[in-house]
Amino acid sequence: MGLDLKMPILVVDDYQTMVRIIRNLLKQLGFEDVDDANDGTAALAKLKEKKYGLVISDWNMEPMTGYELLRHVRSDENLRVTPFIMVTAESKTENVIAAKKAGVNNYIVKPFNAQTLKSKIEAVCGA
Amino acid sequence: MARAATSAAIRKTSTEARPRRRNEESGEAEPQVDIRMIAHELTRVADYISRLKNEIGALRANELYRDRLPGAHDELGNVVNATASATNSIMEAAEEILGYDDADLETYRTRVQTRVMDIFEACSFQDITGQRISKVVEHLAAVEKRLSHFASAVNARDADLPPDPEEARRQTRKEVFLLNGPSSDGVSQNDIDALFD
């Protein structure tokens, strides 16, 4: 499946080790333009400054959660079509359903492997 | 001590009350006071207070507050730091390995082996953190045992008090934004995928 390896990706997580893991996985997949933010508020600011081809976000962050970030993105005229993958330890069915209703494109439960991340990115961003 | 003082007070009250009681028996329109019943009730109250004081003493709240809880807090803080440090070392080594030039295979092999040994060394954190977590479990078990004994001994019931504002804010946030945290009975990735198919 044809992925645009030049597309900018924003990784949002308050746990720096997880940011580093995702960055490394994305690098192995060939993505070079990767930025990060440590919560929804910082992510929203970055999303308004630069056009991203994909947002990969954690759920549980302070002060703005990934779920709130998703709702902000989907209600913003300029951001609403940005692909959004939730990567989280929140694995209750209610979380998955709420995220789906809010417009998430895919959902990955931590811990995950490179293959899962790759297949979800392909499903969401593949040509 | 409390019981002795109360008993002395009861004896004094009984002595003072006797003449008035005789007056009452002679027809004055004062209410009847059953001194024996009051004495009995006061003795029970004194017993209860005395037992409560013993139970509060057995709780050793100062030791819990000064040693046990800060001890658990420190151990957990050390576990978090040790885990973060080990993770950092392992990731640094792995990132370096990924970046090595493999043009000269012998050099490549030597460098990879050196960094793999660093990874093994960093993994030894698990032994130390395991011991630290065992100490935390021990501290918490002591707190639980004493609180449970105290609650049972004094027949404690939780007061219906207004919640702490910070706790209330946290709870509301948890409910509104579905902050359930990692769950052992959550759905699997396959179940989630099925919802997105």
Coordinates of C-alpha atoms in Angstrom, one line a residue:
Chain A
M1 CA 0.0 0.0 0.0
G2 CA 1.4 3.4 -0.9
L3 CA 2.3 5.5 2.1
D4 CA 3.5 9.1 1.8
L5 CA 6.7 8.7 3.9
K6 CA 7.2 12.5 3.7
M7 CA 3.9 13.3 5.5
P8 CA 4.4 15.1 8.8
I9 CA 3.2 13.1 11.8
L10 CA 2.4 14.4 15.3
V11 CA 2.9 12.1 18.2
V12 CA 1.1 13.2 21.4
D13 CA 2.0 11.5 24.7
D14 CA 3.0 12.7 28.1
Y15 CA 5.3 9.8 28.7
Q16 CA 8.6 10.6 26.9
T17 CA 9.7 7.0 26.7
M18 CA 6.5 6.2 24.7
V19 CA 7.2 9.2 22.4
R20 CA 10.7 7.8 21.8
I21 CA 9.4 4.3 21.1
I22 CA 6.8 5.6 18.6
R23 CA 9.4 7.9 17.0
N24 CA 11.8 5.0 16.5
L25 CA 9.1 2.7 15.1
L26 CA 8.0 5.5 12.7
K27 CA 11.7 6.0 11.7
Q28 CA 12.0 2.3 11.0
L29 CA 8.9 2.5 8.8
G30 CA 10.6 5.3 6.9
F31 CA 8.8 8.4 8.3
E32 CA 11.3 11.2 8.9
D33 CA 9.1 14.2 9.6
V34 CA 7.9 13.4 13.2
D35 CA 7.1 16.0 15.8
D36 CA 5.8 15.5 19.3
A37 CA 3.7 17.2 22.0
N38 CA 3.2 16.2 25.6
D39 CA -0.5 16.8 26.0
G40 CA -3.6 17.9 24.0
T41 CA -3.1 21.6 24.5
A42 CA 0.4 21.6 23.2
A43 CA -0.7 19.3 20.3
L44 CA -3.5 21.7 19.3
A45 CA -1.1 24.6 19.2
K46 CA 1.2 22.6 16.9
L47 CA -1.7 21.5 14.7
K48 CA -2.7 25.1 14.1
E49 CA 0.9 26.0 13.1
K50 CA 1.6 23.1 10.7
K51 CA -0.4 20.8 8.5
Y52 CA 0.0 17.2 9.7
G53 CA -0.8 14.1 7.7
L54 CA -1.5 12.0 10.9
V55 CA -1.9 12.4 14.6
I56 CA -1.0 9.5 16.9
S57 CA -2.2 10.4 20.4
D58 CA -2.3 8.9 23.9
W59 CA -5.7 9.2 25.8
N60 CA -4.8 9.9 29.4
M61 CA -2.9 13.2 29.6
E62 CA -3.0 16.4 31.7
P63 CA -4.3 19.0 31.3
M64 CA -6.0 18.1 27.9
T65 CA -6.7 14.4 27.3
G66 CA -6.3 12.8 23.9
Y67 CA -10.1 12.3 23.8
E68 CA -10.6 16.1 24.2
L69 CA -7.9 16.7 21.6
L70 CA -9.8 14.4 19.2
R71 CA -13.1 16.3 19.7
H72 CA -11.3 19.7 19.2
V73 CA -9.7 18.4 16.0
R74 CA -13.0 17.1 14.7
S75 CA -14.9 20.3 15.5
D76 CA -12.2 22.5 13.8
E77 CA -13.0 23.4 10.2
N78 CA -9.3 23.3 9.2
L79 CA -8.4 20.1 11.1
R80 CA -11.5 17.9 10.9
V81 CA -10.2 15.6 8.2
T82 CA -6.8 15.0 9.8
P83 CA -6.3 11.2 10.3
F84 CA -6.2 10.4 14.0
I85 CA -5.1 7.2 15.7
M86 CA -5.5 6.7 19.4
V87 CA -2.6 4.7 21.0
T88 CA -3.6 4.1 24.6
A89 CA -3.7 1.8 27.6
E90 CA -7.4 2.6 27.9
S91 CA -8.9 -0.6 26.7
K92 CA -12.5 -0.5 28.1
T93 CA -15.1 -1.0 25.4
E94 CA -16.7 2.3 26.4
N95 CA -13.5 4.2 25.6
V96 CA -13.2 2.6 22.1
I97 CA -16.9 3.3 21.4
A98 CA -16.6 6.9 22.6
A99 CA -13.5 7.5 20.5
K100 CA -15.1 6.0 17.5
K101 CA -18.2 8.2 18.0
A102 CA -15.9 11.2 18.3
G103 CA -14.3 10.4 15.0
V104 CA -11.1 8.5 15.6
N105 CA -9.8 6.6 12.6
N106 CA -8.2 3.8 14.5
Y107 CA -7.4 2.6 18.0
I108 CA -4.3 0.8 19.3
V109 CA -4.1 -0.7 22.8
K110 CA -0.7 -0.5 24.6
P111 CA 1.5 -2.4 24.6
F112 CA 1.6 -2.8 20.9
N113 CA 4.2 -3.9 18.3
A114 CA 5.6 -2.4 15.2
Q115 CA 3.4 -4.5 12.9
T116 CA 0.2 -3.3 14.6
L117 CA 1.3 0.4 14.3
K118 CA 2.3 -0.2 10.6
S119 CA -1.0 -1.9 9.7
K120 CA -3.1 0.9 11.4
I121 CA -1.1 3.6 9.6
E122 CA -1.6 1.8 6.3
A123 CA -5.3 1.4 7.0
V124 CA -5.8 5.1 7.8
C125 CA -3.3 6.8 5.5
G126 CA -2.8 4.2 2.7
A127 CA -3.6 5.4 -0.8
Chain B
M1 CA -7.5 6.0 84.1
A2 CA -10.7 7.5 82.5
R3 CA -12.8 4.8 84.0
A4 CA -11.5 5.5 87.6
A5 CA -12.1 9.2 87.2
T6 CA -15.6 8.6 85.9
S7 CA -16.4 6.1 88.7
A8 CA -15.3 8.7 91.3
A9 CA -17.5 11.3 89.7
I10 CA -20.4 8.8 89.8
R11 CA -19.9 8.0 93.5
K12 CA -19.8 11.8 94.2
T13 CA -23.0 12.4 92.2
S14 CA -24.8 9.5 93.8
T15 CA -23.9 10.7 97.3
E16 CA -25.1 14.3 96.5
A17 CA -28.2 13.0 94.9
R18 CA -29.4 10.8 97.7
P19 CA -31.1 13.5 99.9
R20 CA -32.9 14.9 97.0
R21 CA -34.2 11.5 96.1
R22 CA -35.6 11.1 99.6
N23 CA -37.3 14.5 99.2
E24 CA -38.8 13.2 96.0
E25 CA -40.1 10.1 97.7
S26 CA -41.7 12.3 100.3
G27 CA -44.0 13.8 97.7
E28 CA -42.2 16.8 96.0
A29 CA -43.1 17.3 92.3
E30 CA -39.5 16.7 91.0
P31 CA -38.8 14.1 88.2
Q32 CA -37.5 10.7 89.3
V33 CA -33.8 10.2 88.5
D34 CA -32.5 6.7 88.3
I35 CA -28.9 7.2 89.6
R36 CA -28.0 3.6 89.1
M37 CA -29.0 3.6 85.5
I38 CA -27.0 6.8 84.9
A39 CA -24.1 5.4 86.7
H40 CA -24.3 2.2 84.6
E41 CA -24.5 4.2 81.3
L42 CA -21.6 6.5 82.4
T43 CA -19.5 3.4 83.2
R44 CA -20.3 2.0 79.8
V45 CA -19.2 5.3 78.2
A46 CA -16.1 5.3 80.2
D47 CA -15.3 1.7 79.2
Y48 CA -15.9 2.7 75.5
I49 CA -13.6 5.7 75.8
S50 CA -11.0 3.7 77.5
R51 CA -11.1 0.9 74.8
L52 CA -11.1 3.6 72.1
K53 CA -8.0 5.2 73.5
N54 CA -6.3 1.7 73.6
E55 CA -7.3 1.1 70.0
I56 CA -6.1 4.5 68.8
G57 CA -2.8 3.8 70.6
A58 CA -2.6 0.4 68.8
L59 CA -3.0 2.1 65.5
R60 CA 0.4 3.8 66.1
A61 CA -0.7 6.6 63.7
N62 CA 2.5 8.5 64.2
E63 CA 4.6 5.6 63.1
L64 CA 2.4 5.1 60.0
Y65 CA 2.5 8.8 59.2
R66 CA 6.3 9.3 59.9
D67 CA 7.8 6.0 58.7
R68 CA 5.5 3.6 56.9
L69 CA 3.8 5.9 54.4
P70 CA 6.8 8.0 53.6
G71 CA 8.8 4.7 53.3
A72 CA 6.3 3.4 50.7
H73 CA 6.4 6.7 48.9
D74 CA 10.2 6.8 48.7
E75 CA 10.4 3.2 47.6
L76 CA 7.9 3.8 44.8
G77 CA 9.7 7.0 43.7
N78 CA 13.0 5.0 43.5
V79 CA 11.3 2.3 41.5
V80 CA 10.0 4.9 39.0
N81 CA 13.5 6.5 38.7
A82 CA 15.3 3.1 38.4
T83 CA 12.8 2.0 35.7
A84 CA 13.1 5.3 33.8
S85 CA 16.9 5.1 34.0
A86 CA 17.1 1.5 32.8
T87 CA 14.6 2.2 30.0
N88 CA 16.7 5.2 28.9
S89 CA 19.9 3.1 28.9
I90 CA 18.3 0.3 26.9
M91 CA 16.8 2.6 24.4
E92 CA 20.0 4.5 23.9
A93 CA 21.9 1.3 23.3
A94 CA 19.2 0.1 20.9
E95 CA 19.1 3.4 19.0
E96 CA 22.9 3.3 18.6
I97 CA 22.8 -0.3 17.3
L98 CA 20.2 0.7 14.7
G99 CA 22.5 3.5 13.6
Y100 CA 25.7 1.5 13.2
D101 CA 27.4 1.2 9.8
D102 CA 27.6 -2.5 8.9
A103 CA 30.1 -2.0 6.0
D104 CA 32.8 -3.8 8.1
L105 CA 31.1 -6.8 9.6
E106 CA 33.7 -7.6 12.2
T107 CA 33.6 -4.0 13.7
Y108 CA 29.9 -4.0 13.5
R109 CA 29.7 -7.3 15.4
T110 CA 32.0 -6.1 18.1
R111 CA 30.1 -2.8 18.6
V112 CA 26.8 -4.5 18.7
Q113 CA 28.0 -7.1 21.2
T114 CA 29.3 -4.3 23.5
R115 CA 26.0 -2.5 23.5
V116 CA 24.0 -5.7 23.9
M117 CA 26.0 -6.3 27.1
D118 CA 25.0 -2.8 28.2
I119 CA 21.4 -3.8 27.7
F120 CA 21.8 -6.9 29.8
E121 CA 23.4 -4.8 32.5
A122 CA 20.5 -2.3 32.5
C123 CA 18.0 -5.1 32.8
S124 CA 19.4 -5.9 36.3
F125 CA 17.1 -3.0 37.5
Q126 CA 14.3 -5.5 37.7
D127 CA 15.9 -7.4 40.6
I128 CA 16.3 -4.2 42.7
T129 CA 12.9 -2.8 41.8
G130 CA 11.3 -6.2 42.7
Q131 CA 12.9 -5.9 46.2
R132 CA 11.7 -2.3 46.6
I133 CA 8.2 -3.2 45.6
S134 CA 8.2 -6.0 48.1
K135 CA 9.0 -3.4 50.8
V136 CA 6.1 -1.2 49.6
V137 CA 3.7 -4.2 49.8
E138 CA 5.0 -4.8 53.4
H139 CA 4.3 -1.2 54.4
L140 CA 0.8 -1.2 52.9
A141 CA 0.0 -4.5 54.5
A142 CA 0.9 -3.1 57.9
V143 CA -1.3 0.0 57.3
E144 CA -4.2 -2.2 56.1
K145 CA -3.9 -4.6 59.0
R146 CA -4.0 -1.8 61.6
L147 CA -6.7 0.2 60.0
S148 CA -8.9 -2.9 59.5
H149 CA -8.4 -3.9 63.2
F150 CA -9.2 -0.3 64.3
A151 CA -12.3 -0.1 62.1
S152 CA -13.6 -3.4 63.4
A153 CA -12.8 -2.6 67.1
V154 CA -14.6 0.7 67.1
N155 CA -17.3 -0.4 64.7
A156 CA -16.3 2.6 62.5
R157 CA -18.8 3.9 59.9
D158 CA -17.8 6.2 57.0
A159 CA -19.1 9.7 57.6
D160 CA -21.2 11.2 54.9
L161 CA -19.0 14.3 54.4
P162 CA -18.8 16.5 51.3
P163 CA -15.9 15.3 49.1
D164 CA -12.6 17.0 49.1
P165 CA -12.7 19.5 46.2
E166 CA -9.5 18.2 44.6
E167 CA -10.8 14.6 44.8
A168 CA -14.2 15.7 43.5
R169 CA -12.5 17.5 40.5
R170 CA -10.4 14.4 39.8
Q171 CA -13.4 12.1 40.0
T172 CA -15.5 14.3 37.6
R173 CA -12.6 14.5 35.2
K174 CA -12.3 10.7 35.3
E175 CA -15.9 10.2 34.6
V176 CA -16.3 12.9 31.9
F177 CA -13.2 11.9 29.9
L178 CA -13.4 8.2 30.6
L179 CA -10.0 8.0 32.3
N180 CA -10.2 4.3 33.3
G181 CA -6.5 3.6 33.1
P182 CA -4.9 0.3 32.1
S183 CA -7.4 -2.5 32.6
S184 CA -6.9 -6.3 33.1
D185 CA -10.4 -7.0 31.7
G186 CA -10.3 -4.6 28.8
V187 CA -11.0 -5.6 25.2
S188 CA -8.2 -7.1 23.0
Q189 CA -6.8 -5.5 19.9
N190 CA -8.7 -8.0 17.8
D191 CA -12.0 -7.0 19.4
I192 CA -11.2 -3.4 18.8
D193 CA -10.3 -4.1 15.2
A194 CA -13.6 -5.8 14.7
L195 CA -15.3 -2.5 15.8
F196 CA -13.5 -0.6 13.1
D197 CA -14.0 -3.1 10.2

